[in-house]
Amino acid sequence: KQEVTQIPAALSVPEGENLVLNCSFTDSAIYNLQWFRQDPGKGLTSLLLIQSSQREQTSGRLNASLDKSSGRSTLYIAASQPGDSATYLCAVDDDKIIFGKGTRLHILP
Amino acid sequence: KAGVTQTPRYLIKTRGQQVTLSCSPISGHRSVSWYQQTPGQGLQFLFEYFSETQRNKGNFPGRFSGRQFSNSRSEMNVSTLELGDSALYLCASSLDTSGVISGELFFGEGSRLTVL
């Protein structure tokens, strides 16, 4: 049974710092992995999608990596801003979409 | 291009009632999936529809059901509501051309259900 874990559960960092969010999964037979952000009371916004054959994807200040063999993905956020404060979720697709519990990120002005 | 639209956004029901939630996917998207989000369990996969057929189902009781119409719009129904069904219900659509969910998921704002 696929399990997705995100560590840490919460993180506070000063504005301007670079940071890394972690996502691990137990079964490497996935089609893809996707990172989302969720603002309070809102739906999810897609950030990056990494197909199983890819190693990383980049969008602006965001970079996501995928290592299927070790069951890990990281989301790197460069030069963090207060507007980056949100909950970040990763999800793997192995016929069913399995989400981690998320990392609540707070960027301190 | 319009995003994923979910209606209603908020609703309050009492135990034992039933509820129907609606999801209109992004134009051209044929895959629609549904999720339940609660503070304790996080986001959990309910089911996924493609071309009016349910392709995958999560571990929820039979009280949770869904369907998809020929225009890809989808509805989910929860019968005999319980207090524990209070949650944010999210749907997502995907441009699925390969027969599996391999595309980017786009989510609606959700329907927040409160069961009293």
mmCIF file of C-alpha atoms in Angstrom:
data_model
loop_
_atom_site.group_PDB
_atom_site.id
_atom_site.type_symbol
_atom_site.label_atom_id
_atom_site.label_comp_id
_atom_site.label_asym_id
_atom_site.label_seq_id
_atom_site.Cartn_x
_atom_site.Cartn_y
_atom_site.Cartn_z
ATOM 1 C CA LYS A 1 0.000 0.000 0.000
ATOM 2 C CA GLN A 2 1.455 3.348 -1.085
ATOM 3 C CA GLU A 3 2.220 5.796 1.699
ATOM 4 C CA VAL A 4 3.398 9.367 1.230
ATOM 5 C CA THR A 5 5.176 11.248 3.998
ATOM 6 C CA GLN A 6 6.126 14.906 4.153
ATOM 7 C CA ILE A 7 8.688 16.223 6.556
ATOM 8 C CA PRO A 8 8.658 18.638 8.298
ATOM 9 C CA ALA A 9 4.970 19.135 9.082
ATOM 10 C CA ALA A 10 5.580 22.843 9.648
ATOM 11 C CA LEU A 11 8.407 25.221 8.880
ATOM 12 C CA SER A 12 9.078 28.907 9.596
ATOM 13 C CA VAL A 13 11.932 30.697 7.853
ATOM 14 C CA PRO A 14 12.940 34.357 7.433
ATOM 15 C CA GLU A 15 12.194 36.029 4.131
ATOM 16 C CA GLY A 16 14.910 35.644 1.518
ATOM 17 C CA GLU A 17 16.136 32.233 2.612
ATOM 18 C CA ASN A 18 16.301 29.234 0.330
ATOM 19 C CA LEU A 19 14.463 26.170 1.622
ATOM 20 C CA VAL A 20 13.798 22.536 0.841
ATOM 21 C CA LEU A 21 10.605 20.580 1.435
ATOM 22 C CA ASN A 22 10.735 16.805 1.468
ATOM 23 C CA CYS A 23 8.369 14.119 0.235
ATOM 24 C CA SER A 24 8.926 10.370 0.474
ATOM 25 C CA PHE A 25 6.868 7.487 -0.872
ATOM 26 C CA THR A 26 7.006 3.752 -0.223
ATOM 27 C CA ASP A 27 6.287 2.235 -3.657
ATOM 28 C CA SER A 28 8.457 3.402 -6.537
ATOM 29 C CA ALA A 29 5.984 2.180 -9.212
ATOM 30 C CA ILE A 30 4.473 5.606 -9.831
ATOM 31 C CA TYR A 31 3.408 7.375 -13.013
ATOM 32 C CA ASN A 32 4.255 10.829 -11.754
ATOM 33 C CA LEU A 33 4.621 13.060 -8.706
ATOM 34 C CA GLN A 34 3.047 16.468 -8.392
ATOM 35 C CA TRP A 35 3.623 19.343 -5.973
ATOM 36 C CA PHE A 36 0.782 21.660 -4.976
ATOM 37 C CA ARG A 37 0.247 24.621 -2.726
ATOM 38 C CA GLN A 38 -2.924 25.245 -0.787
ATOM 39 C CA ASP A 39 -3.917 28.519 0.812
ATOM 40 C CA PRO A 40 -6.295 28.389 3.801
ATOM 41 C CA GLY A 41 -9.831 27.454 2.785
ATOM 42 C CA LYS A 42 -8.890 27.203 -0.870
ATOM 43 C CA GLY A 43 -8.379 24.513 -3.455
ATOM 44 C CA LEU A 44 -4.994 23.259 -4.603
ATOM 45 C CA THR A 45 -2.770 25.059 -7.072
ATOM 46 C CA SER A 46 -0.463 22.922 -9.180
ATOM 47 C CA LEU A 47 3.180 23.917 -8.910
ATOM 48 C CA LEU A 48 5.209 21.244 -10.679
ATOM 49 C CA LEU A 49 4.540 17.837 -12.236
ATOM 50 C CA ILE A 50 7.383 15.342 -12.626
ATOM 51 C CA GLN A 51 6.756 12.335 -14.835
ATOM 52 C CA SER A 52 8.280 9.038 -13.708
ATOM 53 C CA SER A 53 10.920 9.229 -16.466
ATOM 54 C CA GLN A 54 12.071 12.697 -15.406
ATOM 55 C CA ARG A 55 14.510 13.695 -12.671
ATOM 56 C CA GLU A 56 13.505 17.313 -12.121
ATOM 57 C CA GLN A 57 11.291 20.200 -13.163
ATOM 58 C CA THR A 58 11.759 23.924 -12.712
ATOM 59 C CA SER A 59 9.364 26.848 -12.686
ATOM 60 C CA GLY A 60 10.639 30.261 -11.686
ATOM 61 C CA ARG A 61 11.990 30.090 -8.134
ATOM 62 C CA LEU A 62 10.790 26.487 -7.722
ATOM 63 C CA ASN A 63 12.703 23.333 -8.514
ATOM 64 C CA ALA A 64 11.412 19.837 -7.848
ATOM 65 C CA SER A 65 13.467 16.681 -8.061
ATOM 66 C CA LEU A 66 12.436 13.048 -8.178
ATOM 67 C CA ASP A 67 14.454 9.965 -7.224
ATOM 68 C CA LYS A 68 12.173 7.000 -7.785
ATOM 69 C CA SER A 69 14.698 4.405 -6.658
ATOM 70 C CA SER A 70 14.947 5.947 -3.204
ATOM 71 C CA GLY A 71 11.296 7.020 -3.068
ATOM 72 C CA ARG A 72 12.066 10.692 -2.566
ATOM 73 C CA SER A 73 11.201 14.076 -3.990
ATOM 74 C CA THR A 74 12.284 17.521 -2.896
ATOM 75 C CA LEU A 75 10.813 20.940 -3.605
ATOM 76 C CA TYR A 76 13.402 23.705 -3.517
ATOM 77 C CA ILE A 77 12.169 27.279 -3.098
ATOM 78 C CA ALA A 78 14.723 29.984 -3.771
ATOM 79 C CA ALA A 79 14.688 33.451 -2.209
ATOM 80 C CA SER A 80 11.511 32.845 -0.213
ATOM 81 C CA GLN A 81 8.871 35.598 0.016
ATOM 82 C CA PRO A 82 5.958 36.168 2.440
ATOM 83 C CA GLY A 83 3.581 35.262 -0.410
ATOM 84 C CA ASP A 84 5.055 31.767 -0.405
ATOM 85 C CA SER A 85 3.380 31.115 2.960
ATOM 86 C CA ALA A 86 0.962 28.228 2.392
ATOM 87 C CA THR A 87 0.659 24.484 2.837
ATOM 88 C CA TYR A 88 2.669 22.502 0.311
ATOM 89 C CA LEU A 89 1.457 19.047 -0.657
ATOM 90 C CA CYS A 90 2.987 16.328 -2.753
ATOM 91 C CA ALA A 91 0.980 13.599 -4.439
ATOM 92 C CA VAL A 92 1.992 10.440 -6.275
ATOM 93 C CA ASP A 93 -0.017 8.775 -9.007
ATOM 94 C CA ASP A 94 -0.001 4.984 -9.025
ATOM 95 C CA ASP A 95 -3.515 4.590 -10.480
ATOM 96 C CA LYS A 96 -4.780 6.279 -7.363
ATOM 97 C CA ILE A 97 -3.634 9.701 -6.286
ATOM 98 C CA ILE A 98 -2.050 9.507 -2.839
ATOM 99 C CA PHE A 99 -1.300 12.730 -0.993
ATOM 100 C CA GLY A 100 1.070 13.484 1.831
ATOM 101 C CA LYS A 101 -0.222 15.418 4.830
ATOM 102 C CA GLY A 102 1.617 18.541 3.710
ATOM 103 C CA THR A 103 4.162 21.005 5.077
ATOM 104 C CA ARG A 104 2.805 24.279 6.492
ATOM 105 C CA LEU A 105 5.275 26.941 5.460
ATOM 106 C CA HIS A 106 5.440 30.367 7.091
ATOM 107 C CA ILE A 107 7.795 32.974 5.669
ATOM 108 C CA LEU A 108 8.643 35.607 8.259
ATOM 109 C CA PRO A 109 8.815 39.184 6.864
ATOM 110 C CA LYS B 1 -9.874 29.420 -20.160
ATOM 111 C CA ALA B 2 -12.245 28.740 -17.278
ATOM 112 C CA GLY B 3 -10.916 26.630 -14.428
ATOM 113 C CA VAL B 4 -12.553 23.767 -12.594
ATOM 114 C CA THR B 5 -15.900 24.856 -11.162
ATOM 115 C CA GLN B 6 -17.481 23.229 -8.147
ATOM 116 C CA THR B 7 -20.981 23.882 -6.835
ATOM 117 C CA PRO B 8 -22.221 24.526 -4.273
ATOM 118 C CA ARG B 9 -19.305 26.095 -2.414
ATOM 119 C CA TYR B 10 -20.860 25.680 1.011
ATOM 120 C CA LEU B 11 -23.690 23.567 2.321
ATOM 121 C CA ILE B 12 -25.097 22.404 5.620
ATOM 122 C CA LYS B 13 -26.966 19.130 6.002
ATOM 123 C CA THR B 14 -28.220 17.033 8.883
ATOM 124 C CA ARG B 15 -27.408 13.420 9.656
ATOM 125 C CA GLY B 16 -29.256 10.939 7.485
ATOM 126 C CA GLN B 17 -29.734 13.323 4.570
ATOM 127 C CA GLN B 18 -28.048 12.953 1.228
ATOM 128 C CA VAL B 19 -26.052 15.461 -0.793
ATOM 129 C CA THR B 20 -25.018 15.894 -4.414
ATOM 130 C CA LEU B 21 -21.979 17.914 -5.405
ATOM 131 C CA SER B 22 -21.176 19.035 -8.926
ATOM 132 C CA CYS B 23 -17.900 19.531 -10.774
ATOM 133 C CA SER B 24 -17.373 21.073 -14.207
ATOM 134 C CA PRO B 25 -13.881 20.311 -15.519
ATOM 135 C CA ILE B 26 -11.681 22.497 -17.667
ATOM 136 C CA SER B 27 -12.873 22.414 -21.264
ATOM 137 C CA GLY B 28 -11.294 19.469 -23.077
ATOM 138 C CA HIS B 29 -10.389 17.576 -19.902
ATOM 139 C CA ARG B 30 -11.912 14.110 -19.825
ATOM 140 C CA SER B 31 -10.659 12.849 -16.461
ATOM 141 C CA VAL B 32 -12.329 13.998 -13.263
ATOM 142 C CA SER B 33 -11.298 12.820 -9.816
ATOM 143 C CA TRP B 34 -12.762 13.528 -6.392
ATOM 144 C CA TYR B 35 -11.113 13.929 -2.985
ATOM 145 C CA GLN B 36 -12.153 14.394 0.611
ATOM 146 C CA GLN B 37 -10.059 16.685 2.804
ATOM 147 C CA THR B 38 -10.336 16.656 6.597
ATOM 148 C CA PRO B 39 -7.966 17.994 9.260
ATOM 149 C CA GLY B 40 -7.338 14.520 10.634
ATOM 150 C CA GLN B 41 -6.982 12.416 7.494
ATOM 151 C CA GLY B 42 -5.747 15.006 5.029
ATOM 152 C CA LEU B 43 -6.591 14.576 1.362
ATOM 153 C CA GLN B 44 -8.010 11.196 0.430
ATOM 154 C CA PHE B 45 -8.829 9.907 -3.037
ATOM 155 C CA LEU B 46 -12.497 9.026 -3.560
ATOM 156 C CA PHE B 47 -12.770 8.015 -7.217
ATOM 157 C CA GLU B 48 -11.826 8.933 -10.752
ATOM 158 C CA TYR B 49 -13.921 9.018 -13.917
ATOM 159 C CA PHE B 50 -12.861 9.000 -17.532
ATOM 160 C CA SER B 51 -15.287 9.024 -20.436
ATOM 161 C CA GLU B 52 -18.264 8.330 -18.151
ATOM 162 C CA THR B 53 -16.574 5.257 -16.621
ATOM 163 C CA GLN B 54 -15.248 4.926 -13.103
ATOM 164 C CA ARG B 55 -11.628 3.831 -13.491
ATOM 165 C CA ASN B 56 -10.420 3.870 -9.915
ATOM 166 C CA LYS B 57 -11.929 4.004 -6.474
ATOM 167 C CA GLY B 58 -10.519 4.778 -3.055
ATOM 168 C CA ASN B 59 -11.358 3.124 0.242
ATOM 169 C CA PHE B 60 -14.665 4.755 1.030
ATOM 170 C CA PRO B 61 -17.994 3.088 1.863
ATOM 171 C CA GLY B 62 -20.675 2.585 -0.754
ATOM 172 C CA ARG B 63 -22.519 5.652 0.546
ATOM 173 C CA PHE B 64 -20.104 7.635 -1.592
ATOM 174 C CA SER B 65 -20.860 7.408 -5.278
ATOM 175 C CA GLY B 66 -20.308 9.399 -8.400
ATOM 176 C CA ARG B 67 -20.973 9.631 -12.082
ATOM 177 C CA GLN B 68 -19.727 11.447 -15.125
ATOM 178 C CA PHE B 69 -21.790 12.776 -17.983
ATOM 179 C CA SER B 70 -21.018 12.829 -21.691
ATOM 180 C CA ASN B 71 -19.830 16.450 -21.421
ATOM 181 C CA SER B 72 -17.306 15.333 -18.746
ATOM 182 C CA ARG B 73 -19.148 17.123 -15.940
ATOM 183 C CA SER B 74 -19.228 14.993 -12.834
ATOM 184 C CA GLU B 75 -21.341 14.661 -9.726
ATOM 185 C CA MET B 76 -20.688 12.906 -6.474
ATOM 186 C CA ASN B 77 -23.359 11.809 -4.056
ATOM 187 C CA VAL B 78 -23.160 10.971 -0.384
ATOM 188 C CA SER B 79 -26.169 9.200 1.082
ATOM 189 C CA THR B 80 -27.161 8.759 4.716
ATOM 190 C CA LEU B 81 -24.823 11.504 5.881
ATOM 191 C CA GLU B 82 -22.802 11.034 9.057
ATOM 192 C CA LEU B 83 -21.106 13.666 11.209
ATOM 193 C CA GLY B 84 -17.740 12.371 10.006
ATOM 194 C CA ASP B 85 -18.607 13.269 6.419
ATOM 195 C CA SER B 86 -18.067 16.939 7.241
ATOM 196 C CA ALA B 87 -15.171 17.915 5.007
ATOM 197 C CA LEU B 88 -13.952 19.907 2.060
ATOM 198 C CA TYR B 89 -14.710 17.944 -1.103
ATOM 199 C CA LEU B 90 -12.399 18.742 -3.973
ATOM 200 C CA CYS B 91 -12.529 17.719 -7.567
ATOM 201 C CA ALA B 92 -9.736 17.856 -10.097
ATOM 202 C CA SER B 93 -9.626 17.523 -13.843
ATOM 203 C CA SER B 94 -6.845 16.335 -16.082
ATOM 204 C CA LEU B 95 -6.094 16.297 -19.787
ATOM 205 C CA ASP B 96 -5.808 12.536 -19.915
ATOM 206 C CA THR B 97 -4.949 11.195 -23.346
ATOM 207 C CA SER B 98 -3.129 7.989 -22.492
ATOM 208 C CA GLY B 99 -5.709 6.075 -20.503
ATOM 209 C CA VAL B 100 -4.096 6.616 -17.135
ATOM 210 C CA ILE B 101 -3.907 9.677 -14.945
ATOM 211 C CA SER B 102 -0.548 10.901 -16.141
ATOM 212 C CA GLY B 103 -1.366 14.512 -16.563
ATOM 213 C CA GLU B 104 -1.298 17.554 -14.389
ATOM 214 C CA LEU B 105 -4.224 17.838 -12.009
ATOM 215 C CA PHE B 106 -6.162 21.089 -11.812
ATOM 216 C CA PHE B 107 -8.353 21.553 -8.754
ATOM 217 C CA GLY B 108 -11.524 23.465 -8.077
ATOM 218 C CA GLU B 109 -12.079 25.570 -4.951
ATOM 219 C CA GLY B 110 -14.042 22.780 -3.295
ATOM 220 C CA SER B 111 -17.426 22.271 -1.691
ATOM 221 C CA ARG B 112 -17.394 22.587 2.081
ATOM 222 C CA LEU B 113 -19.943 20.247 3.616
ATOM 223 C CA THR B 114 -21.011 20.550 7.230
ATOM 224 C CA VAL B 115 -23.129 17.757 8.688
ATOM 225 C CA LEU B 116 -25.046 18.620 11.879
#
